[in-house]
CSV table of C-alpha atoms in Angstrom, one decimal:
chain,number,residue,atom,x,y,z
A,13,UNK,CA,317.4,96.7,21.4
A,14,UNK,CA,316.9,96.9,25.1
A,15,UNK,CA,320.1,95.8,26.9
A,16,UNK,CA,318.1,94.7,29.9
A,17,UNK,CA,316.1,92.4,27.8
A,18,UNK,CA,319.2,90.8,26.2
A,19,UNK,CA,320.6,89.9,29.6
A,20,UNK,CA,317.5,87.7,30.3
A,21,UNK,CA,317.4,85.3,27.4
A,22,UNK,CA,314.7,83.1,29.0
A,23,UNK,CA,312.5,85.9,30.1
A,24,UNK,CA,309.9,85.2,27.4
A,25,UNK,CA,309.4,81.5,28.3
A,26,UNK,CA,305.8,81.5,29.5
A,27,UNK,CA,302.4,80.5,28.1
A,28,UNK,CA,300.9,83.8,27.4
A,29,UNK,CA,298.4,83.9,24.5
A,30,UNK,CA,299.8,85.5,21.4
A,31,UNK,CA,298.3,87.5,18.7
A,32,UNK,CA,299.7,87.8,15.1
A,33,UNK,CA,302.5,90.3,15.2
A,34,UNK,CA,303.3,89.9,18.9
A,35,UNK,CA,307.0,90.0,19.8
A,36,UNK,CA,308.2,86.6,21.2
A,37,UNK,CA,312.0,86.9,21.4
A,38,UNK,CA,315.1,88.3,19.6
A,39,UNK,CA,316.9,86.2,17.1
A,40,UNK,CA,320.0,86.2,19.4
A,41,UNK,CA,317.9,84.3,21.9
A,42,UNK,CA,315.8,81.9,19.7
A,43,UNK,CA,315.6,81.1,16.0
A,44,UNK,CA,312.3,81.5,14.2
A,45,UNK,CA,310.2,78.3,14.0
A,46,UNK,CA,306.7,77.3,12.8
A,47,UNK,CA,304.1,80.1,12.5
A,48,UNK,CA,306.7,82.8,13.4
A,49,UNK,CA,308.6,85.4,11.3
A,50,UNK,CA,311.5,87.7,11.8
A,51,UNK,CA,311.2,91.5,11.6
A,52,UNK,CA,314.1,93.8,12.4
A,53,UNK,CA,315.8,91.2,14.6
A,54,UNK,CA,312.5,90.4,16.5
A,55,UNK,CA,310.9,86.9,16.2
A,56,UNK,CA,307.1,87.6,16.0
A,57,UNK,CA,304.0,85.4,16.0
A,58,UNK,CA,302.3,84.8,12.7
A,59,UNK,CA,299.2,83.2,14.2
A,60,UNK,CA,296.9,83.1,17.2
A,61,UNK,CA,298.2,80.6,19.8
A,62,UNK,CA,300.7,79.8,22.5
A,63,UNK,CA,304.5,80.1,22.7
A,64,UNK,CA,306.4,76.8,22.3
A,65,UNK,CA,310.1,76.9,23.1
A,66,UNK,CA,312.6,74.1,22.0
A,67,UNK,CA,315.5,74.8,24.4
A,68,UNK,CA,317.6,72.0,22.9
A,69,UNK,CA,317.6,73.6,19.4
A,70,UNK,CA,317.1,77.2,20.6
A,71,UNK,CA,314.0,77.6,18.4
A,72,UNK,CA,310.6,79.1,19.2
A,73,UNK,CA,307.3,78.3,17.4
A,74,UNK,CA,303.6,79.0,17.9
A,75,UNK,CA,301.0,76.4,18.7
A,76,UNK,CA,297.9,77.6,16.9
A,77,UNK,CA,294.8,77.9,19.0
A,78,UNK,CA,292.3,76.8,16.3
A,79,UNK,CA,294.0,75.2,13.4
A,80,UNK,CA,292.1,75.9,10.2
A,81,UNK,CA,290.4,73.0,8.6
A,82,UNK,CA,290.8,73.1,4.8
A,83,UNK,CA,288.4,71.2,2.5
A,84,UNK,CA,289.6,68.1,0.6
A,85,UNK,CA,288.2,66.5,-2.5
A,86,UNK,CA,285.1,64.5,-1.5
A,87,UNK,CA,284.4,66.6,1.6
A,88,UNK,CA,280.8,67.8,2.2
A,89,UNK,CA,280.2,71.4,3.1
A,90,UNK,CA,277.3,73.4,4.3
A,91,UNK,CA,277.3,77.2,4.1
A,92,UNK,CA,275.4,80.3,3.0
A,93,UNK,CA,275.5,81.9,-0.4
A,94,UNK,CA,277.5,85.1,0.0
A,95,UNK,CA,277.8,86.1,-3.7
A,96,UNK,CA,275.9,85.5,-6.9
A,97,UNK,CA,277.4,85.4,-10.4
A,98,UNK,CA,275.8,84.7,-13.8
A,99,UNK,CA,276.0,80.9,-13.4
A,100,UNK,CA,278.0,80.5,-10.2
A,101,UNK,CA,277.5,81.0,-6.5
A,102,UNK,CA,280.1,81.6,-3.8
A,103,UNK,CA,279.4,79.6,-0.6
A,104,UNK,CA,280.8,80.7,2.8
A,105,UNK,CA,281.6,77.5,4.5
A,106,UNK,CA,280.0,77.0,8.0
A,107,UNK,CA,280.2,73.2,8.3
A,108,UNK,CA,282.8,70.8,7.0
A,109,UNK,CA,281.8,67.1,7.1
A,110,UNK,CA,279.0,68.2,9.6
A,111,UNK,CA,281.6,69.8,11.9
A,112,UNK,CA,281.3,73.6,12.5
A,113,UNK,CA,284.3,75.5,11.3
A,114,UNK,CA,285.3,79.2,11.7
A,115,UNK,CA,288.0,79.5,9.2
A,116,UNK,CA,286.2,81.9,6.9
A,117,UNK,CA,286.7,79.7,3.8
A,118,UNK,CA,284.6,79.8,0.7
A,119,UNK,CA,283.8,77.5,-2.2
A,120,UNK,CA,282.5,78.1,-5.7
A,121,UNK,CA,279.7,76.1,-7.2
A,122,UNK,CA,277.9,76.0,-10.6
A,123,UNK,CA,274.2,76.6,-10.6
A,124,UNK,CA,273.8,74.6,-13.9
A,125,UNK,CA,272.1,71.4,-12.9
A,126,UNK,CA,271.9,68.4,-15.2
A,127,UNK,CA,268.6,66.6,-15.7
A,128,UNK,CA,270.0,63.6,-17.4
A,129,UNK,CA,273.4,63.2,-15.9
A,130,UNK,CA,275.1,65.0,-18.8
A,131,UNK,CA,274.1,62.3,-21.3
A,132,UNK,CA,271.8,64.6,-23.4
A,133,UNK,CA,273.1,68.2,-23.0
A,134,UNK,CA,270.7,69.6,-25.6
A,135,UNK,CA,267.7,68.0,-23.9
A,136,UNK,CA,269.1,69.3,-20.6
A,137,UNK,CA,269.0,72.9,-21.9
A,138,UNK,CA,265.4,72.5,-23.1
A,139,UNK,CA,264.0,70.9,-19.9
A,140,UNK,CA,266.1,72.6,-17.3
A,141,UNK,CA,263.9,74.8,-15.0
A,142,UNK,CA,264.9,78.4,-14.2
A,143,UNK,CA,266.4,77.9,-10.8
A,144,UNK,CA,266.7,80.9,-8.5
A,145,UNK,CA,269.3,81.4,-5.8
A,146,UNK,CA,269.5,84.2,-3.3
A,147,UNK,CA,272.2,85.6,-1.0
A,148,UNK,CA,271.7,84.0,2.4
A,149,UNK,CA,270.3,80.6,1.1
A,150,UNK,CA,271.9,77.7,3.1
A,151,UNK,CA,273.4,75.2,0.7
A,152,UNK,CA,275.0,71.8,1.0
A,153,UNK,CA,277.7,70.9,-1.6
A,154,UNK,CA,280.6,68.5,-2.1
A,155,UNK,CA,284.1,69.5,-3.0
A,156,UNK,CA,285.3,68.0,-6.3
A,157,UNK,CA,288.3,70.2,-7.2
A,158,UNK,CA,290.9,72.3,-5.5
A,159,UNK,CA,292.2,73.9,-8.8
A,160,UNK,CA,294.1,77.2,-8.6
A,161,UNK,CA,294.0,77.2,-4.8
A,162,UNK,CA,290.2,77.5,-4.9
A,163,UNK,CA,287.6,75.0,-3.6
A,164,UNK,CA,285.1,74.0,-6.3
A,165,UNK,CA,281.9,72.3,-5.2
A,166,UNK,CA,278.9,70.6,-6.9
A,167,UNK,CA,275.3,70.8,-5.7
A,168,UNK,CA,274.0,68.4,-8.4
A,169,UNK,CA,273.4,65.2,-6.3
A,170,UNK,CA,270.1,64.4,-4.7
A,171,UNK,CA,271.2,65.2,-1.1
A,172,UNK,CA,272.9,68.4,-2.2
A,173,UNK,CA,271.5,71.8,-2.9
A,174,UNK,CA,269.6,74.4,-0.9
A,175,UNK,CA,269.0,73.1,2.7
A,176,UNK,CA,267.1,76.0,4.1
A,177,UNK,CA,266.0,79.5,3.0
A,178,UNK,CA,263.6,82.2,4.0
A,179,UNK,CA,261.0,83.9,1.7
A,180,UNK,CA,262.7,86.5,-0.4
A,181,UNK,CA,259.6,88.6,-0.5
A,182,UNK,CA,258.4,88.8,3.2
A,183,UNK,CA,261.1,86.9,5.1
A,184,UNK,CA,258.7,84.2,6.2
A,185,UNK,CA,259.3,80.5,6.6
A,186,UNK,CA,259.3,78.3,3.5
A,187,UNK,CA,258.4,74.7,2.8
A,188,UNK,CA,259.3,72.3,0.1
A,189,UNK,CA,256.7,71.8,-2.6
A,190,UNK,CA,257.8,69.4,-5.3
A,191,UNK,CA,260.9,71.0,-6.9
A,192,UNK,CA,260.3,74.5,-5.4
A,193,UNK,CA,259.9,76.3,-2.2
A,194,UNK,CA,256.7,78.1,-1.1
A,195,UNK,CA,256.3,80.7,1.6
A,196,UNK,CA,253.7,79.7,4.3
A,197,UNK,CA,253.0,83.4,4.9
A,198,UNK,CA,252.7,85.2,1.5
A,199,UNK,CA,252.5,82.2,-0.8
A,200,UNK,CA,255.5,83.3,-2.9
A,201,UNK,CA,257.2,80.4,-4.7
A,202,UNK,CA,260.6,79.9,-6.4
A,203,UNK,CA,262.2,76.9,-8.1
A,204,UNK,CA,265.5,75.9,-6.6
A,205,UNK,CA,267.9,72.9,-6.6
A,206,UNK,CA,266.7,71.6,-3.2
A,207,UNK,CA,268.5,69.0,-1.0
A,208,UNK,CA,266.4,65.9,-0.3
A,209,UNK,CA,266.2,66.9,3.4
A,210,UNK,CA,265.3,70.6,2.8
A,211,UNK,CA,264.0,72.2,6.0
A,212,UNK,CA,265.0,73.9,9.2
A,213,UNK,CA,265.0,70.5,11.0
A,214,UNK,CA,268.2,69.5,9.0
A,215,UNK,CA,270.1,72.5,10.4
A,216,UNK,CA,268.7,72.0,13.9
A,217,UNK,CA,270.0,68.4,14.0
A,218,UNK,CA,273.4,69.5,12.7
A,219,UNK,CA,273.6,72.2,15.4
A,220,UNK,CA,272.6,69.8,18.1
A,221,UNK,CA,275.3,67.3,17.1
A,222,UNK,CA,278.0,70.0,17.3
A,223,UNK,CA,276.8,71.2,20.7
A,224,UNK,CA,277.0,67.7,22.0
A,225,UNK,CA,280.6,67.4,20.8
A,226,UNK,CA,281.7,70.6,22.5
């Protein structure tokens, strides 16, 4: 330990921005508080943020710059499909309750859509269309479970499902056509579970709202 540093116990009291792992003080000077940890006698930052010293209790903590917003049951999410499974999709969350987030959180949703509200499962299997999802599709869902530290969402309601997507074949713009999308350039069509407001306009409105907030 640097003896010169020890003789200046308040030398670290400033508002410099911290990165995870940055040295804040020694444990002889301040105890480790929220969003800090101790490594070999050094109190270090465990998050992005600013130093916060409690001189009365001789404790240092970190005020996070952007506190992560975690979904709760009932929250509405919008994001893009990042992975496809046999009957599930993984959604990278971009908006939580119409507010842009940058936490890098994901949610899992089933692609099995009921046509009768689950009342007639056999009839559902017979009538259910072959829905196609692609990586990159923008999807709106609602969180219904946080089991096993994972966010589980449904896309089964009328206002939920694919909000926007490009043509898988040529990358052109698509429009809603009954229960499917159709490319206005090459004519390719696919059946998807579409949100009631499918289209680029829904995303533009959402982006404008968030720009006005900032």
